[in-house]
Amino acid sequence: MNTDFSRRTLLKRFTGVAAGAALLASGEGLLNPFTAQAADALWNKPRSANGWDVLAGRSSGTATYDVPGTNLQVILREGDVGTVLAYVAQRFHYDVTQLEASRGRITGHSDDRQVKADFESNHLSGTALALYPDNYPLGVKGNLFPYQVTAIRDILAELQGVVKWGGDMESVKESTFFIDVSPGSTKLALVAETLRQWRLTPGKGAGTQSIGDPKRLTAAKKLASKQAA
Protein backbone atom coordinates (compact mmCIF):
# COMPACT_ATOMS: atom_id res chain seq x y z
CA MET A 1 0.00 0.00 0.00
CA ASN A 2 1.16 3.49 -0.76
CA THR A 3 1.65 5.32 2.56
CA ASP A 4 3.22 8.49 1.24
CA PHE A 5 1.08 11.57 1.50
CA SER A 6 1.43 15.31 1.12
CA ARG A 7 2.67 17.26 4.13
CA ARG A 8 0.67 20.15 2.77
CA THR A 9 -2.42 17.99 2.90
CA LEU A 10 -1.84 17.11 6.57
CA LEU A 11 -1.42 20.74 7.56
CA LYS A 12 -4.49 21.98 5.70
CA ARG A 13 -6.85 19.00 5.66
CA PHE A 14 -6.61 17.25 9.03
CA THR A 15 -10.20 18.02 9.91
CA GLY A 16 -11.27 16.74 6.52
CA VAL A 17 -9.80 13.31 7.27
CA ALA A 18 -12.12 12.72 10.20
CA ALA A 19 -15.12 14.00 8.29
CA GLY A 20 -14.21 11.90 5.30
CA ALA A 21 -14.17 8.74 7.39
CA ALA A 22 -17.86 9.24 8.06
CA LEU A 23 -18.56 9.74 4.37
CA LEU A 24 -16.85 6.50 3.52
CA ALA A 25 -18.40 4.38 6.26
CA SER A 26 -20.46 2.62 3.61
CA GLY A 27 -17.39 0.82 2.32
CA GLU A 28 -15.49 3.18 0.02
CA GLY A 29 -11.73 3.02 0.35
CA LEU A 30 -11.68 -0.28 2.22
CA LEU A 31 -8.17 -1.62 2.61
CA ASN A 32 -9.00 -5.05 1.28
CA PRO A 33 -6.95 -5.84 -1.86
CA PHE A 34 -8.87 -7.56 -4.61
CA THR A 35 -7.16 -8.80 -7.73
CA ALA A 36 -8.80 -9.71 -11.03
CA GLN A 37 -7.02 -10.84 -14.16
CA ALA A 38 -7.98 -9.63 -17.62
CA ALA A 39 -6.67 -10.54 -21.04
CA ASP A 40 -5.31 -8.00 -23.50
CA ALA A 41 -7.52 -7.07 -26.44
CA LEU A 42 -6.77 -4.93 -29.48
CA TRP A 43 -8.92 -1.78 -29.64
CA ASN A 44 -9.67 -1.18 -33.33
CA LYS A 45 -12.66 1.15 -33.00
CA PRO A 46 -12.46 4.74 -34.30
CA ARG A 47 -13.62 6.09 -30.95
CA SER A 48 -12.55 5.33 -27.42
CA ALA A 49 -15.01 3.86 -24.93
CA ASN A 50 -16.18 7.30 -23.79
CA GLY A 51 -17.10 8.34 -27.35
CA TRP A 52 -14.13 10.53 -28.30
CA ASP A 53 -12.23 10.15 -31.57
CA VAL A 54 -9.04 8.13 -31.35
CA LEU A 55 -6.11 10.43 -32.15
CA ALA A 56 -3.77 9.35 -34.93
CA GLY A 57 -0.62 10.30 -33.04
CA ARG A 58 0.87 12.63 -30.50
CA SER A 59 1.30 15.33 -33.11
CA SER A 60 -2.41 15.33 -33.87
CA GLY A 61 -4.73 17.00 -31.38
CA THR A 62 -2.56 16.66 -28.28
CA ALA A 63 -0.57 19.08 -26.18
CA THR A 64 1.92 18.77 -23.34
CA TYR A 65 0.57 20.02 -20.02
CA ASP A 66 2.53 20.95 -16.91
CA VAL A 67 1.31 19.57 -13.60
CA PRO A 68 1.50 22.67 -11.37
CA GLY A 69 3.37 22.11 -8.13
CA THR A 70 5.58 19.45 -9.73
CA ASN A 71 8.23 19.20 -12.42
CA LEU A 72 6.08 16.71 -14.31
CA GLN A 73 4.35 16.98 -17.66
CA VAL A 74 1.70 14.85 -19.34
CA ILE A 75 0.43 14.62 -22.92
CA LEU A 76 -3.34 15.02 -23.16
CA ARG A 77 -6.00 15.95 -25.68
CA GLU A 78 -5.61 19.64 -26.41
CA GLY A 79 -8.19 22.07 -25.10
CA ASP A 80 -10.83 21.62 -22.42
CA VAL A 81 -9.96 17.95 -21.87
CA GLY A 82 -6.31 18.71 -21.19
CA THR A 83 -7.17 21.62 -18.91
CA VAL A 84 -9.47 19.47 -16.77
CA LEU A 85 -7.27 16.38 -16.54
CA ALA A 86 -4.14 18.41 -15.75
CA TYR A 87 -6.12 19.94 -12.89
CA VAL A 88 -7.00 16.46 -11.66
CA ALA A 89 -3.28 15.65 -11.54
CA GLN A 90 -2.55 18.89 -9.67
CA ARG A 91 -5.17 18.26 -7.02
CA PHE A 92 -4.12 14.62 -6.73
CA HIS A 93 -0.61 15.88 -5.99
CA TYR A 94 -1.83 18.30 -3.32
CA ASP A 95 -4.56 16.26 -1.68
CA VAL A 96 -4.06 12.54 -2.35
CA THR A 97 -0.34 11.77 -2.66
CA GLN A 98 2.65 13.67 -3.98
CA LEU A 99 3.50 13.03 -7.61
CA GLU A 100 7.21 12.47 -8.18
CA ALA A 101 8.91 11.04 -11.25
CA SER A 102 11.06 8.81 -9.06
CA ARG A 103 8.00 7.02 -7.72
CA GLY A 104 6.44 6.02 -11.03
CA ARG A 105 5.03 7.20 -14.31
CA ILE A 106 1.95 9.13 -15.26
CA THR A 107 0.25 8.49 -18.57
CA GLY A 108 -2.08 10.59 -20.67
CA HIS A 109 -2.41 10.03 -24.40
CA SER A 110 -1.13 6.68 -25.64
CA ASP A 111 -0.90 4.93 -29.01
CA ASP A 112 -0.97 1.49 -27.40
CA ARG A 113 -4.14 -0.24 -28.62
CA GLN A 114 -3.71 -3.22 -26.31
CA VAL A 115 -6.28 -2.80 -23.53
CA LYS A 116 -7.43 -5.03 -20.70
CA ALA A 117 -10.56 -2.99 -19.93
CA ASP A 118 -12.61 -0.93 -22.37
CA PHE A 119 -12.07 2.34 -20.48
CA GLU A 120 -8.31 2.00 -20.98
CA SER A 121 -9.03 2.84 -24.64
CA ASN A 122 -9.72 6.41 -23.49
CA HIS A 123 -5.97 6.96 -23.48
CA LEU A 124 -6.10 6.59 -27.28
CA SER A 125 -8.27 9.69 -27.53
CA GLY A 126 -6.17 11.61 -25.01
CA THR A 127 -9.11 11.76 -22.60
CA ALA A 128 -7.68 9.62 -19.80
CA LEU A 129 -5.02 10.13 -17.17
CA ALA A 130 -3.28 7.37 -15.21
CA LEU A 131 -1.30 8.35 -12.11
CA TYR A 132 1.14 5.64 -11.04
CA PRO A 133 -0.63 2.86 -12.99
CA ASP A 134 2.07 0.38 -11.98
CA ASN A 135 1.34 1.04 -8.32
CA TYR A 136 -2.44 1.06 -8.71
CA PRO A 137 -2.98 -1.56 -11.45
CA LEU A 138 -6.12 -2.90 -13.06
CA GLY A 139 -8.09 -5.25 -10.85
CA VAL A 140 -6.51 -4.25 -7.54
CA LYS A 141 -8.77 -2.47 -5.07
CA GLY A 142 -7.86 -1.00 -1.70
CA ASN A 143 -4.63 0.83 -2.54
CA LEU A 144 -5.80 4.08 -0.95
CA PHE A 145 -6.56 5.19 2.57
CA PRO A 146 -10.10 6.43 3.28
CA TYR A 147 -8.95 10.06 3.50
CA GLN A 148 -7.38 9.72 0.05
CA VAL A 149 -10.62 8.37 -1.39
CA THR A 150 -12.44 11.29 0.23
CA ALA A 151 -10.08 13.69 -1.53
CA ILE A 152 -10.67 11.98 -4.87
CA ARG A 153 -14.43 12.22 -4.36
CA ASP A 154 -14.05 15.93 -3.66
CA ILE A 155 -12.06 16.43 -6.88
CA LEU A 156 -14.73 14.67 -8.94
CA ALA A 157 -17.53 16.70 -7.34
CA GLU A 158 -15.65 19.96 -7.85
CA LEU A 159 -15.44 19.07 -11.54
CA GLN A 160 -19.21 18.48 -11.60
CA GLY A 161 -18.94 14.86 -12.70
CA VAL A 162 -17.26 15.47 -16.06
CA VAL A 163 -14.48 13.14 -14.91
CA LYS A 164 -14.92 9.56 -13.73
CA TRP A 165 -12.56 7.57 -11.53
CA GLY A 166 -11.37 4.11 -12.49
CA GLY A 167 -11.97 3.09 -8.89
CA ASP A 168 -15.69 3.12 -9.70
CA MET A 169 -15.43 0.83 -12.70
CA GLU A 170 -16.39 -2.84 -12.61
CA SER A 171 -12.82 -3.66 -13.59
CA VAL A 172 -11.35 -1.34 -11.00
CA LYS A 173 -8.23 0.74 -11.72
CA GLU A 174 -7.64 3.27 -8.99
CA SER A 175 -4.88 5.10 -10.86
CA THR A 176 -7.12 6.16 -13.74
CA PHE A 177 -9.34 9.17 -14.39
CA PHE A 178 -11.14 9.84 -17.66
CA ILE A 179 -13.54 12.29 -19.26
CA ASP A 180 -17.10 11.03 -18.77
CA VAL A 181 -19.03 13.35 -21.08
CA SER A 182 -19.40 13.38 -24.84
CA PRO A 183 -17.50 15.60 -27.29
CA GLY A 184 -19.06 19.05 -27.45
CA SER A 185 -20.26 18.89 -23.85
CA THR A 186 -21.32 22.31 -22.59
CA LYS A 187 -20.62 21.28 -19.01
CA LEU A 188 -17.05 20.29 -19.86
CA ALA A 189 -16.48 23.65 -21.54
CA LEU A 190 -17.85 25.54 -18.54
CA VAL A 191 -15.77 23.56 -16.05
CA ALA A 192 -12.61 24.10 -18.10
CA GLU A 193 -13.26 27.83 -18.34
CA THR A 194 -13.77 28.00 -14.58
CA LEU A 195 -10.40 26.33 -14.05
CA ARG A 196 -8.72 28.83 -16.37
CA GLN A 197 -10.24 31.71 -14.43
CA TRP A 198 -9.08 30.20 -11.13
CA ARG A 199 -5.50 30.31 -12.37
CA LEU A 200 -5.82 34.08 -12.52
CA THR A 201 -7.62 34.46 -9.19
CA PRO A 202 -5.73 34.34 -5.87
CA GLY A 203 -7.34 31.99 -3.37
CA LYS A 204 -9.02 29.86 -6.03
CA GLY A 205 -8.21 26.46 -7.44
CA ALA A 206 -6.02 23.59 -6.26
CA GLY A 207 -4.64 23.91 -2.77
CA THR A 208 -7.44 26.16 -1.48
CA GLN A 209 -10.19 23.62 -0.82
CA SER A 210 -11.51 22.65 2.60
CA ILE A 211 -12.33 19.03 1.92
CA GLY A 212 -13.98 18.58 5.31
CA ASP A 213 -16.60 21.24 4.61
CA PRO A 214 -20.03 19.62 5.09
CA LYS A 215 -21.38 21.01 1.82
CA ARG A 216 -18.43 19.60 -0.12
CA LEU A 217 -18.78 16.23 1.58
CA THR A 218 -22.47 16.12 0.75
CA ALA A 219 -21.81 16.98 -2.90
CA ALA A 220 -19.07 14.36 -3.09
CA LYS A 221 -21.29 11.68 -1.56
CA LYS A 222 -24.17 12.52 -3.91
CA LEU A 223 -21.97 12.23 -7.00
CA ALA A 224 -20.36 9.03 -5.70
CA SER A 225 -23.78 7.42 -5.40
CA LYS A 226 -24.25 8.02 -9.13
CA GLN A 227 -20.79 7.26 -10.46
CA ALA A 228 -20.20 4.18 -8.33
CA ALA A 229 -23.56 2.65 -9.19
PDB file of C-alpha atoms in Angstrom:
ATOM      1  CA  MET A   1       0.000   0.000   0.000  1.00  0.00           C
ATOM      2  CA  ASN A   2       1.161   3.492  -0.760  1.00  0.00           C
ATOM      3  CA  THR A   3       1.645   5.319   2.564  1.00  0.00           C
ATOM      4  CA  ASP A   4       3.216   8.495   1.242  1.00  0.00           C
ATOM      5  CA  PHE A   5       1.083  11.573   1.500  1.00  0.00           C
ATOM      6  CA  SER A   6       1.433  15.311   1.117  1.00  0.00           C
ATOM      7  CA  ARG A   7       2.669  17.260   4.134  1.00  0.00           C
ATOM      8  CA  ARG A   8       0.668  20.149   2.769  1.00  0.00           C
ATOM      9  CA  THR A   9      -2.424  17.991   2.902  1.00  0.00           C
ATOM     10  CA  LEU A  10      -1.843  17.108   6.567  1.00  0.00           C
ATOM     11  CA  LEU A  11      -1.419  20.736   7.559  1.00  0.00           C
ATOM     12  CA  LYS A  12      -4.491  21.981   5.702  1.00  0.00           C
ATOM     13  CA  ARG A  13      -6.854  18.998   5.660  1.00  0.00           C
ATOM     14  CA  PHE A  14      -6.613  17.246   9.031  1.00  0.00           C
ATOM     15  CA  THR A  15     -10.204  18.017   9.909  1.00  0.00           C
ATOM     16  CA  GLY A  16     -11.270  16.738   6.515  1.00  0.00           C
ATOM     17  CA  VAL A  17      -9.800  13.307   7.270  1.00  0.00           C
ATOM     18  CA  ALA A  18     -12.119  12.718  10.196  1.00  0.00           C
ATOM     19  CA  ALA A  19     -15.122  14.000   8.289  1.00  0.00           C
ATOM     20  CA  GLY A  20     -14.210  11.898   5.303  1.00  0.00           C
ATOM     21  CA  ALA A  21     -14.166   8.742   7.392  1.00  0.00           C
ATOM     22  CA  ALA A  22     -17.864   9.236   8.064  1.00  0.00           C
ATOM     23  CA  LEU A  23     -18.563   9.743   4.371  1.00  0.00           C
ATOM     24  CA  LEU A  24     -16.850   6.495   3.523  1.00  0.00           C
ATOM     25  CA  ALA A  25     -18.399   4.382   6.256  1.00  0.00           C
ATOM     26  CA  SER A  26     -20.459   2.623   3.607  1.00  0.00           C
ATOM     27  CA  GLY A  27     -17.386   0.820   2.317  1.00  0.00           C
ATOM     28  CA  GLU A  28     -15.488   3.181   0.022  1.00  0.00           C
ATOM     29  CA  GLY A  29     -11.734   3.023   0.351  1.00  0.00           C
ATOM     30  CA  LEU A  30     -11.675  -0.284   2.216  1.00  0.00           C
ATOM     31  CA  LEU A  31      -8.170  -1.618   2.606  1.00  0.00           C
ATOM     32  CA  ASN A  32      -8.997  -5.054   1.279  1.00  0.00           C
ATOM     33  CA  PRO A  33      -6.952  -5.841  -1.855  1.00  0.00           C
ATOM     34  CA  PHE A  34      -8.866  -7.557  -4.610  1.00  0.00           C
ATOM     35  CA  THR A  35      -7.157  -8.799  -7.726  1.00  0.00           C
ATOM     36  CA  ALA A  36      -8.798  -9.714 -11.030  1.00  0.00           C
ATOM     37  CA  GLN A  37      -7.017 -10.843 -14.164  1.00  0.00           C
ATOM     38  CA  ALA A  38      -7.985  -9.627 -17.624  1.00  0.00           C
ATOM     39  CA  ALA A  39      -6.672 -10.541 -21.036  1.00  0.00           C
ATOM     40  CA  ASP A  40      -5.313  -7.999 -23.501  1.00  0.00           C
ATOM     41  CA  ALA A  41      -7.518  -7.071 -26.438  1.00  0.00           C
ATOM     42  CA  LEU A  42      -6.766  -4.930 -29.476  1.00  0.00           C
ATOM     43  CA  TRP A  43      -8.921  -1.782 -29.641  1.00  0.00           C
ATOM     44  CA  ASN A  44      -9.669  -1.179 -33.333  1.00  0.00           C
ATOM     45  CA  LYS A  45     -12.662   1.147 -33.002  1.00  0.00           C
ATOM     46  CA  PRO A  46     -12.458   4.736 -34.305  1.00  0.00           C
ATOM     47  CA  ARG A  47     -13.621   6.092 -30.951  1.00  0.00           C
ATOM     48  CA  SER A  48     -12.549   5.335 -27.417  1.00  0.00           C
ATOM     49  CA  ALA A  49     -15.006   3.862 -24.925  1.00  0.00           C
ATOM     50  CA  ASN A  50     -16.177   7.300 -23.794  1.00  0.00           C
ATOM     51  CA  GLY A  51     -17.103   8.341 -27.350  1.00  0.00           C
ATOM     52  CA  TRP A  52     -14.130  10.529 -28.300  1.00  0.00           C
ATOM     53  CA  ASP A  53     -12.234  10.145 -31.572  1.00  0.00           C
ATOM     54  CA  VAL A  54      -9.038   8.133 -31.352  1.00  0.00           C
ATOM     55  CA  LEU A  55      -6.107  10.430 -32.151  1.00  0.00           C
ATOM     56  CA  ALA A  56      -3.766   9.350 -34.931  1.00  0.00           C
ATOM     57  CA  GLY A  57      -0.623  10.299 -33.039  1.00  0.00           C
ATOM     58  CA  ARG A  58       0.866  12.629 -30.499  1.00  0.00           C
ATOM     59  CA  SER A  59       1.304  15.332 -33.111  1.00  0.00           C
ATOM     60  CA  SER A  60      -2.413  15.328 -33.872  1.00  0.00           C
ATOM     61  CA  GLY A  61      -4.730  16.997 -31.382  1.00  0.00           C
ATOM     62  CA  THR A  62      -2.562  16.658 -28.284  1.00  0.00           C
ATOM     63  CA  ALA A  63      -0.571  19.075 -26.180  1.00  0.00           C
ATOM     64  CA  THR A  64       1.921  18.771 -23.342  1.00  0.00           C
ATOM     65  CA  TYR A  65       0.572  20.017 -20.020  1.00  0.00           C
ATOM     66  CA  ASP A  66       2.534  20.951 -16.912  1.00  0.00           C
ATOM     67  CA  VAL A  67       1.312  19.572 -13.605  1.00  0.00           C
ATOM     68  CA  PRO A  68       1.502  22.668 -11.365  1.00  0.00           C
ATOM     69  CA  GLY A  69       3.372  22.112  -8.128  1.00  0.00           C
ATOM     70  CA  THR A  70       5.576  19.449  -9.731  1.00  0.00           C
ATOM     71  CA  ASN A  71       8.231  19.200 -12.417  1.00  0.00           C
ATOM     72  CA  LEU A  72       6.076  16.713 -14.311  1.00  0.00           C
ATOM     73  CA  GLN A  73       4.351  16.978 -17.660  1.00  0.00           C
ATOM     74  CA  VAL A  74       1.696  14.852 -19.343  1.00  0.00           C
ATOM     75  CA  ILE A  75       0.433  14.625 -22.924  1.00  0.00           C
ATOM     76  CA  LEU A  76      -3.345  15.020 -23.155  1.00  0.00           C
ATOM     77  CA  ARG A  77      -5.999  15.951 -25.678  1.00  0.00           C
ATOM     78  CA  GLU A  78      -5.615  19.637 -26.413  1.00  0.00           C
ATOM     79  CA  GLY A  79      -8.187  22.073 -25.105  1.00  0.00           C
ATOM     80  CA  ASP A  80     -10.831  21.624 -22.424  1.00  0.00           C
ATOM     81  CA  VAL A  81      -9.962  17.951 -21.867  1.00  0.00           C
ATOM     82  CA  GLY A  82      -6.309  18.705 -21.192  1.00  0.00           C
ATOM     83  CA  THR A  83      -7.170  21.616 -18.908  1.00  0.00           C
ATOM     84  CA  VAL A  84      -9.468  19.471 -16.775  1.00  0.00           C
ATOM     85  CA  LEU A  85      -7.268  16.380 -16.540  1.00  0.00           C
ATOM     86  CA  ALA A  86      -4.144  18.413 -15.752  1.00  0.00           C
ATOM     87  CA  TYR A  87      -6.115  19.942 -12.893  1.00  0.00           C
ATOM     88  CA  VAL A  88      -7.002  16.455 -11.663  1.00  0.00           C
ATOM     89  CA  ALA A  89      -3.283  15.652 -11.541  1.00  0.00           C
ATOM     90  CA  GLN A  90      -2.546  18.889  -9.671  1.00  0.00           C
ATOM     91  CA  ARG A  91      -5.166  18.257  -7.015  1.00  0.00           C
ATOM     92  CA  PHE A  92      -4.118  14.615  -6.728  1.00  0.00           C
ATOM     93  CA  HIS A  93      -0.607  15.882  -5.987  1.00  0.00           C
ATOM     94  CA  TYR A  94      -1.825  18.304  -3.322  1.00  0.00           C
ATOM     95  CA  ASP A  95      -4.563  16.258  -1.677  1.00  0.00           C
ATOM     96  CA  VAL A  96      -4.056  12.538  -2.348  1.00  0.00           C
ATOM     97  CA  THR A  97      -0.344  11.775  -2.660  1.00  0.00           C
ATOM     98  CA  GLN A  98       2.650  13.669  -3.983  1.00  0.00           C
ATOM     99  CA  LEU A  99       3.499  13.034  -7.613  1.00  0.00           C
ATOM    100  CA  GLU A 100       7.206  12.471  -8.183  1.00  0.00           C
ATOM    101  CA  ALA A 101       8.911  11.042 -11.255  1.00  0.00           C
ATOM    102  CA  SER A 102      11.059   8.808  -9.057  1.00  0.00           C
ATOM    103  CA  ARG A 103       8.000   7.015  -7.722  1.00  0.00           C
ATOM    104  CA  GLY A 104       6.442   6.016 -11.032  1.00  0.00           C
ATOM    105  CA  ARG A 105       5.035   7.196 -14.313  1.00  0.00           C
ATOM    106  CA  ILE A 106       1.948   9.128 -15.262  1.00  0.00           C
ATOM    107  CA  THR A 107       0.248   8.488 -18.574  1.00  0.00           C
ATOM    108  CA  GLY A 108      -2.083  10.592 -20.669  1.00  0.00           C
ATOM    109  CA  HIS A 109      -2.415  10.035 -24.398  1.00  0.00           C
ATOM    110  CA  SER A 110      -1.134   6.680 -25.643  1.00  0.00           C
ATOM    111  CA  ASP A 111      -0.897   4.932 -29.013  1.00  0.00           C
ATOM    112  CA  ASP A 112      -0.972   1.487 -27.399  1.00  0.00           C
ATOM    113  CA  ARG A 113      -4.137  -0.242 -28.623  1.00  0.00           C
ATOM    114  CA  GLN A 114      -3.709  -3.221 -26.306  1.00  0.00           C
ATOM    115  CA  VAL A 115      -6.276  -2.797 -23.530  1.00  0.00           C
ATOM    116  CA  LYS A 116      -7.433  -5.033 -20.696  1.00  0.00           C
ATOM    117  CA  ALA A 117     -10.556  -2.993 -19.931  1.00  0.00           C
ATOM    118  CA  ASP A 118     -12.609  -0.927 -22.372  1.00  0.00           C
ATOM    119  CA  PHE A 119     -12.072   2.335 -20.476  1.00  0.00           C
ATOM    120  CA  GLU A 120      -8.311   1.998 -20.984  1.00  0.00           C
ATOM    121  CA  SER A 121      -9.032   2.841 -24.642  1.00  0.00           C
ATOM    122  CA  ASN A 122      -9.720   6.411 -23.492  1.00  0.00           C
ATOM    123  CA  HIS A 123      -5.969   6.960 -23.484  1.00  0.00           C
ATOM    124  CA  LEU A 124      -6.097   6.594 -27.280  1.00  0.00           C
ATOM    125  CA  SER A 125      -8.271   9.688 -27.528  1.00  0.00           C
ATOM    126  CA  GLY A 126      -6.168  11.612 -25.012  1.00  0.00           C
ATOM    127  CA  THR A 127      -9.108  11.762 -22.603  1.00  0.00           C
ATOM    128  CA  ALA A 128      -7.675   9.619 -19.805  1.00  0.00           C
ATOM    129  CA  LEU A 129      -5.023  10.132 -17.174  1.00  0.00           C
ATOM    130  CA  ALA A 130      -3.283   7.368 -15.213  1.00  0.00           C
ATOM    131  CA  LEU A 131      -1.302   8.352 -12.111  1.00  0.00           C
ATOM    132  CA  TYR A 132       1.140   5.640 -11.038  1.00  0.00           C
ATOM    133  CA  PRO A 133      -0.631   2.862 -12.985  1.00  0.00           C
ATOM    134  CA  ASP A 134       2.070   0.376 -11.984  1.00  0.00           C
ATOM    135  CA  ASN A 135       1.342   1.045  -8.319  1.00  0.00           C
ATOM    136  CA  TYR A 136      -2.439   1.060  -8.712  1.00  0.00           C
ATOM    137  CA  PRO A 137      -2.981  -1.562 -11.448  1.00  0.00           C
ATOM    138  CA  LEU A 138      -6.116  -2.897 -13.059  1.00  0.00           C
ATOM    139  CA  GLY A 139      -8.086  -5.250 -10.853  1.00  0.00           C
ATOM    140  CA  VAL A 140      -6.510  -4.250  -7.545  1.00  0.00           C
ATOM    141  CA  LYS A 141      -8.769  -2.466  -5.070  1.00  0.00           C
ATOM    142  CA  GLY A 142      -7.862  -0.996  -1.698  1.00  0.00           C
ATOM    143  CA  ASN A 143      -4.635   0.831  -2.544  1.00  0.00           C
ATOM    144  CA  LEU A 144      -5.804   4.080  -0.954  1.00  0.00           C
ATOM    145  CA  PHE A 145      -6.559   5.191   2.575  1.00  0.00           C
ATOM    146  CA  PRO A 146     -10.099   6.433   3.283  1.00  0.00           C
ATOM    147  CA  TYR A 147      -8.955  10.058   3.502  1.00  0.00           C
ATOM    148  CA  GLN A 148      -7.384   9.722   0.046  1.00  0.00           C
ATOM    149  CA  VAL A 149     -10.619   8.368  -1.392  1.00  0.00           C
ATOM    150  CA  THR A 150     -12.443  11.286   0.235  1.00  0.00           C
ATOM    151  CA  ALA A 151     -10.083  13.691  -1.527  1.00  0.00           C
ATOM    152  CA  ILE A 152     -10.670  11.982  -4.874  1.00  0.00           C
ATOM    153  CA  ARG A 153     -14.427  12.220  -4.358  1.00  0.00           C
ATOM    154  CA  ASP A 154     -14.047  15.928  -3.662  1.00  0.00           C
ATOM    155  CA  ILE A 155     -12.063  16.426  -6.876  1.00  0.00           C
ATOM    156  CA  LEU A 156     -14.726  14.668  -8.936  1.00  0.00           C
ATOM    157  CA  ALA A 157     -17.526  16.702  -7.344  1.00  0.00           C
ATOM    158  CA  GLU A 158     -15.649  19.961  -7.849  1.00  0.00           C
ATOM    159  CA  LEU A 159     -15.435  19.073 -11.543  1.00  0.00           C
ATOM    160  CA  GLN A 160     -19.206  18.480 -11.599  1.00  0.00           C
ATOM    161  CA  GLY A 161     -18.940  14.859 -12.701  1.00  0.00           C
ATOM    162  CA  VAL A 162     -17.263  15.475 -16.058  1.00  0.00           C
ATOM    163  CA  VAL A 163     -14.479  13.136 -14.914  1.00  0.00           C
ATOM    164  CA  LYS A 164     -14.923   9.564 -13.726  1.00  0.00           C
ATOM    165  CA  TRP A 165     -12.560   7.569 -11.528  1.00  0.00           C
ATOM    166  CA  GLY A 166     -11.370   4.109 -12.487  1.00  0.00           C
ATOM    167  CA  GLY A 167     -11.972   3.088  -8.889  1.00  0.00           C
ATOM    168  CA  ASP A 168     -15.692   3.121  -9.696  1.00  0.00           C
ATOM    169  CA  MET A 169     -15.431   0.834 -12.699  1.00  0.00           C
ATOM    170  CA  GLU A 170     -16.385  -2.838 -12.605  1.00  0.00           C
ATOM    171  CA  SER A 171     -12.817  -3.661 -13.593  1.00  0.00           C
ATOM    172  CA  VAL A 172     -11.353  -1.340 -11.004  1.00  0.00           C
ATOM    173  CA  LYS A 173      -8.234   0.738 -11.717  1.00  0.00           C
ATOM    174  CA  GLU A 174      -7.638   3.267  -8.987  1.00  0.00           C
ATOM    175  CA  SER A 175      -4.877   5.097 -10.862  1.00  0.00           C
ATOM    176  CA  THR A 176      -7.116   6.159 -13.736  1.00  0.00           C
ATOM    177  CA  PHE A 177      -9.335   9.173 -14.388  1.00  0.00           C
ATOM    178  CA  PHE A 178     -11.139   9.843 -17.660  1.00  0.00           C
ATOM    179  CA  ILE A 179     -13.543  12.293 -19.259  1.00  0.00           C
ATOM    180  CA  ASP A 180     -17.096  11.027 -18.774  1.00  0.00           C
ATOM    181  CA  VAL A 181     -19.033  13.353 -21.085  1.00  0.00           C
ATOM    182  CA  SER A 182     -19.399  13.382 -24.844  1.00  0.00           C
ATOM    183  CA  PRO A 183     -17.503  15.599 -27.286  1.00  0.00           C
ATOM    184  CA  GLY A 184     -19.064  19.050 -27.451  1.00  0.00           C
ATOM    185  CA  SER A 185     -20.263  18.890 -23.847  1.00  0.00           C
ATOM    186  CA  THR A 186     -21.320  22.307 -22.590  1.00  0.00           C
ATOM    187  CA  LYS A 187     -20.624  21.278 -19.006  1.00  0.00           C
ATOM    188  CA  LEU A 188     -17.051  20.293 -19.862  1.00  0.00           C
ATOM    189  CA  ALA A 189     -16.482  23.650 -21.539  1.00  0.00           C
ATOM    190  CA  LEU A 190     -17.847  25.542 -18.537  1.00  0.00           C
ATOM    191  CA  VAL A 191     -15.769  23.559 -16.053  1.00  0.00           C
ATOM    192  CA  ALA A 192     -12.614  24.102 -18.100  1.00  0.00           C
ATOM    193  CA  GLU A 193     -13.263  27.834 -18.341  1.00  0.00           C
ATOM    194  CA  THR A 194     -13.766  28.002 -14.583  1.00  0.00           C
ATOM    195  CA  LEU A 195     -10.396  26.331 -14.047  1.00  0.00           C
ATOM    196  CA  ARG A 196      -8.722  28.826 -16.373  1.00  0.00           C
ATOM    197  CA  GLN A 197     -10.242  31.709 -14.427  1.00  0.00           C
ATOM    198  CA  TRP A 198      -9.084  30.196 -11.129  1.00  0.00           C
ATOM    199  CA  ARG A 199      -5.498  30.306 -12.369  1.00  0.00           C
ATOM    200  CA  LEU A 200      -5.818  34.076 -12.515  1.00  0.00           C
ATOM    201  CA  THR A 201      -7.621  34.463  -9.188  1.00  0.00           C
ATOM    202  CA  PRO A 202      -5.726  34.336  -5.870  1.00  0.00           C
ATOM    203  CA  GLY A 203      -7.343  31.987  -3.369  1.00  0.00           C
ATOM    204  CA  LYS A 204      -9.018  29.863  -6.030  1.00  0.00           C
ATOM    205  CA  GLY A 205      -8.207  26.456  -7.440  1.00  0.00           C
ATOM    206  CA  ALA A 206      -6.021  23.594  -6.264  1.00  0.00           C
ATOM    207  CA  GLY A 207      -4.641  23.912  -2.768  1.00  0.00           C
ATOM    208  CA  THR A 208      -7.438  26.158  -1.480  1.00  0.00           C
ATOM    209  CA  GLN A 209     -10.193  23.623  -0.818  1.00  0.00           C
ATOM    210  CA  SER A 210     -11.508  22.646   2.596  1.00  0.00           C
ATOM    211  CA  ILE A 211     -12.333  19.026   1.923  1.00  0.00           C
ATOM    212  CA  GLY A 212     -13.983  18.579   5.313  1.00  0.00           C
ATOM    213  CA  ASP A 213     -16.596  21.237   4.608  1.00  0.00           C
ATOM    214  CA  PRO A 214     -20.032  19.622   5.092  1.00  0.00           C
ATOM    215  CA  LYS A 215     -21.377  21.009   1.815  1.00  0.00           C
ATOM    216  CA  ARG A 216     -18.432  19.600  -0.120  1.00  0.00           C
ATOM    217  CA  LEU A 217     -18.775  16.232   1.584  1.00  0.00           C
ATOM    218  CA  THR A 218     -22.473  16.121   0.745  1.00  0.00           C
ATOM    219  CA  ALA A 219     -21.807  16.984  -2.900  1.00  0.00           C
ATOM    220  CA  ALA A 220     -19.069  14.359  -3.095  1.00  0.00           C
ATOM    221  CA  LYS A 221     -21.286  11.681  -1.564  1.00  0.00           C
ATOM    222  CA  LYS A 222     -24.171  12.524  -3.906  1.00  0.00           C
ATOM    223  CA  LEU A 223     -21.966  12.226  -7.003  1.00  0.00           C
ATOM    224  CA  ALA A 224     -20.357   9.031  -5.704  1.00  0.00           C
ATOM    225  CA  SER A 225     -23.783   7.423  -5.400  1.00  0.00           C
ATOM    226  CA  LYS A 226     -24.249   8.021  -9.128  1.00  0.00           C
ATOM    227  CA  GLN A 227     -20.789   7.259 -10.463  1.00  0.00           C
ATOM    228  CA  ALA A 228     -20.197   4.179  -8.327  1.00  0.00           C
ATOM    229  CA  ALA A 229     -23.555   2.648  -9.194  1.00  0.00           C
TER     230      ALA A 229
END
